[in-house]
Tab-separated table of C-alpha atoms and ligand atoms in Angstrom:
chain	number	residue	atom	x	y	z
A	23	MET	CA	72.314	-146.219	52.875
A	24	ASN	CA	71.332	-142.660	52.136
A	25	ASP	CA	67.650	-142.517	53.055
A	26	THR	CA	67.189	-138.809	52.362
A	27	ILE	CA	65.531	-136.934	49.543
A	28	LYS	CA	68.474	-136.117	47.282
A	29	GLY	CA	67.188	-132.940	45.636
A	30	ILE	CA	65.471	-132.815	42.264
A	31	HIS	CA	65.357	-135.957	40.118
A	32	HIS	CA	63.623	-134.580	37.012
A	33	ILE	CA	61.138	-131.958	35.886
A	34	THR	CA	58.414	-132.702	33.331
A	35	ALA	CA	56.831	-130.016	31.189
A	36	ILE	CA	54.450	-129.744	28.250
A	37	ALA	CA	55.451	-128.555	24.799
A	38	GLY	CA	53.700	-127.961	21.485
A	39	ASN	CA	55.641	-128.852	18.340
A	40	ALA	CA	58.009	-131.802	18.908
A	41	LYS	CA	60.647	-130.774	16.372
A	42	LYS	CA	60.886	-127.216	17.722
A	43	ASN	CA	61.269	-128.591	21.238
A	44	TYR	CA	63.927	-131.085	20.146
A	45	ASP	CA	65.859	-128.435	18.226
A	46	PHE	CA	65.735	-125.900	21.045
A	47	TYR	CA	66.920	-128.177	23.822
A	48	THR	CA	69.545	-130.156	21.908
A	49	ARG	CA	70.941	-127.401	19.702
A	50	VAL	CA	70.269	-124.015	21.338
A	51	LEU	CA	70.637	-125.134	24.966
A	52	GLY	CA	73.086	-127.933	24.129
A	53	LEU	CA	71.502	-130.706	26.218
A	54	ARG	CA	71.688	-134.365	25.322
A	55	LEU	CA	68.547	-136.225	24.318
A	56	VAL	CA	69.076	-139.226	26.600
A	57	LYS	CA	65.793	-140.991	25.862
A	58	LYS	CA	63.265	-140.843	23.100
A	59	THR	CA	60.183	-142.759	24.140
A	60	VAL	CA	56.422	-142.267	24.237
A	61	ASN	CA	53.929	-141.158	26.848
A	62	PHE	CA	53.113	-144.484	28.541
A	63	ASP	CA	49.459	-143.393	28.840
A	64	ASP	CA	49.254	-141.975	25.295
A	65	PRO	CA	51.735	-143.859	23.053
A	66	HIS	CA	51.134	-141.681	19.982
A	67	THR	CA	52.835	-138.813	21.844
A	68	TYR	CA	56.579	-138.567	22.365
A	69	HIS	CA	58.234	-138.369	25.737
A	70	PHE	CA	61.643	-136.686	25.459
A	71	TYR	CA	64.242	-136.748	28.215
A	72	TYR	CA	67.077	-134.202	28.039
A	73	GLY	CA	70.046	-134.247	30.402
A	74	ASP	CA	73.769	-134.774	30.753
A	75	LYS	CA	75.679	-137.678	29.188
A	76	VAL	CA	73.855	-140.423	31.113
A	77	GLY	CA	70.788	-138.520	32.316
A	78	THR	CA	71.997	-138.112	35.879
A	79	PRO	CA	69.174	-137.263	38.282
A	80	GLY	CA	69.231	-133.511	38.854
A	81	THR	CA	69.893	-132.824	35.153
A	82	ILE	CA	66.799	-134.356	33.544
A	83	LEU	CA	64.152	-132.172	31.908
A	84	THR	CA	61.397	-134.113	30.145
A	85	PHE	CA	58.639	-133.071	27.753
A	86	PHE	CA	55.387	-134.329	26.362
A	87	PRO	CA	55.037	-132.512	23.033
A	88	TRP	CA	51.394	-132.179	21.989
A	89	GLU	CA	51.052	-130.457	18.611
A	90	GLY	CA	48.537	-127.602	18.753
A	91	ILE	CA	48.078	-127.600	22.528
A	92	THR	CA	46.782	-124.306	23.924
A	93	PRO	CA	49.347	-122.264	25.842
A	94	GLY	CA	49.286	-122.563	29.609
A	95	ARG	CA	49.485	-119.667	32.020
A	96	ARG	CA	51.986	-119.187	34.820
A	97	GLY	CA	50.353	-118.639	38.183
A	98	ALA	CA	49.815	-119.915	41.683
A	99	ARG	CA	49.856	-123.639	42.491
A	100	GLN	CA	52.563	-124.231	39.880
A	101	VAL	CA	56.262	-124.630	39.310
A	102	THR	CA	56.857	-121.263	37.663
A	103	GLU	CA	60.617	-121.286	36.985
A	104	ILE	CA	63.250	-123.907	36.251
A	105	GLY	CA	66.793	-122.911	37.182
A	106	TYR	CA	69.938	-124.385	35.624
A	107	SER	CA	73.403	-123.629	36.892
A	108	VAL	CA	76.017	-122.330	34.472
A	109	PRO	CA	79.711	-121.449	34.918
A	110	GLU	CA	81.002	-118.080	36.002
A	111	ASN	CA	81.422	-115.621	33.106
A	112	SER	CA	79.130	-117.601	30.779
A	113	LEU	CA	76.150	-115.234	30.755
A	114	ASP	CA	77.584	-113.116	27.904
A	115	PHE	CA	77.820	-116.245	25.768
A	116	TRP	CA	74.179	-117.062	26.509
A	117	LEU	CA	73.021	-113.499	25.868
A	118	LYS	CA	74.587	-113.579	22.435
A	119	ARG	CA	73.234	-117.052	21.756
A	120	PHE	CA	69.702	-116.001	22.687
A	121	GLU	CA	70.058	-112.901	20.487
A	122	ASP	CA	71.295	-115.005	17.537
A	123	ASN	CA	68.516	-117.560	17.954
A	124	HIS	CA	65.672	-115.075	18.587
A	125	VAL	CA	65.062	-116.355	22.106
A	126	THR	CA	63.048	-114.028	24.378
A	127	TYR	CA	65.065	-113.148	27.479
A	128	ASN	CA	65.321	-110.589	30.278
A	129	LYS	CA	68.484	-108.732	31.074
A	130	PRO	CA	70.631	-110.447	33.714
A	131	SER	CA	69.709	-109.748	37.300
A	132	GLU	CA	70.625	-110.992	40.753
A	133	LYS	CA	68.924	-112.777	43.630
A	134	PHE	CA	70.423	-114.159	46.831
A	135	GLY	CA	73.760	-112.784	45.604
A	136	GLU	CA	73.723	-114.921	42.458
A	137	GLN	CA	73.590	-113.599	38.890
A	138	TYR	CA	70.994	-115.073	36.580
A	139	LEU	CA	69.587	-114.733	33.103
A	140	SER	CA	65.964	-115.710	32.454
A	141	PHE	CA	64.422	-116.653	29.118
A	142	VAL	CA	61.510	-118.596	27.680
A	143	ASP	CA	61.594	-121.656	25.432
A	144	PRO	CA	59.573	-121.815	22.157
A	145	ASP	CA	56.399	-122.645	24.135
A	146	GLY	CA	56.869	-119.965	26.795
A	147	LEU	CA	58.362	-122.164	29.534
A	148	LYS	CA	60.384	-119.928	31.868
A	149	ILE	CA	63.963	-120.977	32.529
A	150	GLU	CA	66.819	-119.289	34.346
A	151	LEU	CA	70.549	-119.730	34.002
A	152	THR	CA	72.134	-119.035	37.383
A	153	VAL	CA	75.796	-118.609	38.244
A	154	PRO	CA	75.864	-120.313	41.643
A	155	GLU	CA	77.744	-118.892	44.576
A	156	ASN	CA	79.519	-122.219	45.084
A	157	PRO	CA	80.940	-123.600	41.842
A	158	ASP	CA	79.022	-126.505	40.339
A	159	ASN	CA	81.495	-129.291	39.549
A	160	ARG	CA	79.158	-131.580	37.645
A	161	ALA	CA	80.558	-132.628	34.261
A	162	PRO	CA	78.309	-131.178	31.562
A	163	TRP	CA	77.238	-132.592	28.211
A	164	THR	CA	78.966	-130.469	25.579
A	165	THR	CA	78.335	-129.875	21.905
A	166	LYS	CA	80.264	-128.156	19.123
A	167	GLU	CA	78.315	-124.949	19.789
A	168	VAL	CA	78.002	-125.134	23.581
A	169	GLY	CA	81.348	-126.059	25.105
A	170	LEU	CA	82.715	-126.712	28.584
A	171	ALA	CA	83.114	-123.029	29.477
A	172	ASN	CA	79.401	-122.310	29.002
A	173	ALA	CA	77.392	-125.539	29.158
A	174	THR	CA	74.613	-125.958	31.727
A	175	ARG	CA	75.562	-128.219	34.638
A	176	GLY	CA	72.098	-129.412	35.615
A	177	PHE	CA	69.425	-127.948	37.840
A	178	HIS	CA	70.141	-125.168	40.288
A	179	HIS	CA	66.618	-124.667	41.657
A	180	ILE	CA	62.928	-124.710	40.965
A	181	THR	CA	60.470	-122.004	41.973
A	182	ILE	CA	56.951	-122.758	43.154
A	183	THR	CA	54.419	-119.923	43.320
A	184	SER	CA	51.747	-120.169	46.024
A	185	ASN	CA	49.030	-118.055	47.579
A	186	LYS	CA	50.245	-119.290	50.945
A	187	ILE	CA	53.477	-121.245	51.234
A	188	GLU	CA	53.066	-122.699	54.717
A	189	ALA	CA	51.734	-126.155	53.858
A	190	THR	CA	54.227	-126.674	51.020
A	191	ALA	CA	57.066	-125.500	53.256
A	192	LYS	CA	56.002	-128.070	55.834
A	193	ILE	CA	56.332	-130.912	53.289
A	194	LEU	CA	59.789	-129.641	52.340
A	195	THR	CA	61.034	-129.328	55.921
A	196	ASP	CA	59.160	-132.022	57.852
A	197	VAL	CA	59.060	-134.760	55.213
A	198	PHE	CA	61.822	-134.018	52.703
A	199	GLY	CA	64.442	-132.708	55.162
A	200	TYR	CA	64.923	-129.267	53.595
A	201	LYS	CA	65.620	-126.168	55.674
A	202	LEU	CA	64.999	-122.476	55.108
A	203	LEU	CA	68.239	-120.951	53.816
A	204	ALA	CA	67.245	-117.374	53.085
A	205	GLN	CA	64.333	-115.057	52.497
A	206	TYR	CA	64.072	-112.020	50.254
A	207	VAL	CA	60.736	-110.185	50.304
A	208	ASN	CA	58.228	-112.924	49.381
A	209	ARG	CA	60.772	-115.471	48.095
A	210	TYR	CA	61.751	-118.201	50.572
A	211	ARG	CA	64.739	-120.326	49.622
A	212	PHE	CA	64.807	-123.896	50.948
A	213	ILE	CA	67.777	-126.230	50.571
A	214	THR	CA	68.704	-129.806	51.387
A	215	ASN	CA	72.177	-130.765	52.594
A	216	ALA	CA	71.747	-134.288	51.217
A	217	VAL	CA	73.250	-133.274	47.859
A	218	ASP	CA	75.544	-130.514	46.619
A	219	GLN	CA	73.507	-129.598	43.532
A	220	ALA	CA	69.871	-129.474	42.406
A	221	ALA	CA	69.256	-128.910	46.112
A	222	ILE	CA	67.195	-125.689	46.119
A	223	VAL	CA	63.444	-125.082	46.107
A	224	ASP	CA	62.244	-121.474	46.168
A	225	LEU	CA	58.721	-120.802	47.392
A	226	VAL	CA	57.261	-117.487	46.280
A	227	GLU	CA	54.207	-116.309	48.178
A	228	VAL	CA	51.704	-114.146	46.263
A	229	PRO	CA	48.350	-114.139	48.095
A	230	SER	CA	46.411	-112.538	45.238
A	231	GLU	CA	47.861	-114.588	42.353
A	232	ILE	CA	45.261	-116.602	40.466
A	233	ALA	CA	45.934	-120.279	39.858
A	234	GLY	CA	48.023	-121.020	36.796
A	235	HIS	CA	46.827	-123.247	33.984
A	236	VAL	CA	48.940	-126.276	33.146
A	237	ALA	CA	49.114	-126.639	29.340
A	238	GLY	CA	51.705	-125.753	26.664
A	239	GLY	CA	54.862	-124.201	28.088
A	240	SER	CA	54.166	-125.139	31.686
A	241	VAL	CA	55.579	-127.585	34.185
A	242	HIS	CA	53.453	-130.667	34.684
A	243	HIS	CA	55.263	-132.025	37.746
A	244	VAL	CA	58.559	-132.073	39.588
A	245	ALA	CA	60.182	-135.292	40.770
A	246	PHE	CA	62.394	-135.552	43.830
A	247	ARG	CA	65.204	-138.092	43.981
A	248	VAL	CA	65.575	-141.122	46.230
A	249	GLU	CA	68.240	-143.790	46.055
A	250	ASN	CA	66.134	-146.923	45.685
A	251	GLU	CA	62.724	-148.533	45.968
A	252	ALA	CA	62.950	-149.309	49.694
A	253	ILE	CA	63.473	-145.609	50.417
A	254	LEU	CA	60.722	-144.717	47.958
A	255	MET	CA	58.263	-146.828	49.937
A	256	HIS	CA	59.524	-145.387	53.219
A	257	TYR	CA	58.524	-141.940	51.911
A	258	ARG	CA	55.202	-143.338	50.766
A	259	ASP	CA	54.421	-144.154	54.423
A	260	LYS	CA	55.474	-140.665	55.504
A	261	ILE	CA	53.184	-139.002	52.945
A	262	VAL	CA	50.266	-141.241	53.908
A	263	ASN	CA	50.876	-140.321	57.549
A	264	MET	CA	50.532	-136.642	56.602
A	265	GLY	CA	46.992	-137.480	55.485
A	266	LEU	CA	47.767	-137.025	51.787
A	267	THR	CA	46.775	-139.264	48.897
A	268	ILE	CA	49.629	-140.912	47.003
A	269	THR	CA	49.768	-143.439	44.159
A	270	GLU	CA	51.097	-146.964	44.313
A	271	LYS	CA	54.622	-147.555	43.022
A	272	ILE	CA	54.730	-147.155	39.224
A	273	ASP	CA	57.416	-148.644	36.968
A	274	ARG	CA	58.547	-145.913	34.553
A	275	ASN	CA	61.152	-148.234	32.935
A	276	TYR	CA	64.046	-145.897	33.821
A	277	PHE	CA	63.005	-145.293	37.450
A	278	TYR	CA	60.255	-146.212	39.903
A	279	SER	CA	57.810	-143.493	40.912
A	280	LEU	CA	55.125	-142.334	43.298
A	281	TYR	CA	52.962	-139.265	42.699
A	282	PHE	CA	51.081	-137.046	45.109
A	283	ARG	CA	49.655	-133.536	45.001
A	284	GLU	CA	51.266	-131.406	47.683
A	285	PRO	CA	48.885	-129.170	49.654
A	286	GLY	CA	49.953	-126.093	47.650
A	287	GLY	CA	48.575	-127.727	44.497
A	288	VAL	CA	51.743	-128.838	42.684
A	289	LEU	CA	52.066	-132.432	41.487
A	290	PHE	CA	55.109	-133.946	43.195
A	291	GLU	CA	56.730	-137.214	42.207
A	292	LEU	CA	59.332	-139.261	44.038
A	293	ALA	CA	61.631	-141.178	41.693
A	294	THR	CA	64.440	-143.683	42.229
A	295	GLU	CA	67.979	-143.491	40.884
A	296	ASN	CA	67.706	-147.059	39.615
A	297	PRO	CA	67.774	-148.429	36.992
A	298	GLY	CA	68.628	-145.307	34.934
A	299	PHE	CA	68.599	-144.753	31.172
A	300	ALA	CA	71.325	-147.117	29.951
A	301	THR	CA	69.094	-150.171	30.278
A	302	ASP	CA	67.656	-150.541	26.769
A	303	GLU	CA	70.520	-148.840	24.887
A	304	THR	CA	74.191	-148.211	25.678
A	305	VAL	CA	75.461	-144.883	27.036
A	306	GLU	CA	76.851	-144.081	23.563
A	307	GLN	CA	73.483	-144.799	21.925
A	308	LEU	CA	71.282	-142.944	24.416
A	309	GLY	CA	68.455	-141.082	22.719
A	310	SER	CA	69.137	-142.464	19.243
A	311	GLY	CA	66.352	-145.047	18.960
A	312	LEU	CA	62.639	-144.850	19.691
A	313	LYS	CA	62.240	-146.887	22.881
A	314	LEU	CA	58.846	-148.359	23.692
A	315	PRO	CA	57.641	-150.053	26.841
A	316	SER	CA	56.970	-153.737	26.139
A	317	GLN	CA	53.170	-153.338	26.006
A	318	TYR	CA	53.484	-151.200	22.856
A	319	GLU	CA	56.111	-153.168	20.906
A	320	SER	CA	53.384	-154.994	18.972
A	321	ILE	CA	52.091	-151.671	17.552
A	322	ARG	CA	55.540	-150.117	16.962
A	323	GLY	CA	54.836	-149.622	13.227
A	324	ASP	CA	51.669	-147.677	13.947
A	325	ILE	CA	53.349	-145.551	16.580
A	326	GLU	CA	56.368	-144.734	14.418
A	327	GLN	CA	54.052	-143.704	11.582
A	328	SER	CA	52.031	-141.349	13.775
A	329	LEU	CA	54.882	-139.583	15.589
A	330	PRO	CA	56.200	-136.317	14.112
A	331	LYS	CA	59.557	-136.465	12.309
A	332	LEU	CA	62.401	-134.685	14.082
A	333	ASN	CA	64.768	-134.163	11.151
B	429	LIG	ZN1	58.012	-137.616	36.180
């Protein structure tokens, strides 16, 4: 039994227009929509899950699209960057693709010896494509426009911005089993050896930065991956012992979850690998139907009517 935290499970962010979000992530970035469901607390809002073929933990980016939501602001107490890994020599492809699709990007740069290209999605969410030092051998989802040579492989890292990183670093090292890998100026790179990929958390310390505002184009929470429910509950005890408040176990249909706010202000989730996304549709069908949790099946007609059309 692997009782460690196995890197990032998924990242959840907030979008505005659902169709724009769907088009950007499936067509421009070339991810697979692995689940189309609704916000369990607000069933007239979509919940999209994008990932690889089966939605492997470490590849899953999810969105709540709320039409007309005000834009958020990046700042302290937030996840401020999402990093994907991409193959060597693919950045030219992405530069051209961003040019062709009017995506706002910065010119490629380098940190910790790795080349990266940063850009923003239609709502201003900041994403980086990083060419990792050690090749990423995960099999990507590919499309006609984004093939094997260029496709994203899943998460490389997340960045959290803090006024003071100490308390967050302590959760990463003392509870989650991460260790400090490198430091460059005010960026501290933490890594777990429990997994080969989606293993990095960067903490950036900016004492004067004002707190960000979580709304359109910002990350709502980041989920870390555990193998099963027994391990999930083992971590629940550890968090409680740190004196932090944490939820009870929640059934999210595709995984089981706990949520707590880490001392640096970011909402953390712990999520299980089981049961995964191929529970209410086959791997081939993933993302094709609107999937509702059982409590909303009786009002499916209503919900389908109220959700924005994607095509
Ligand atoms: Zn989540």
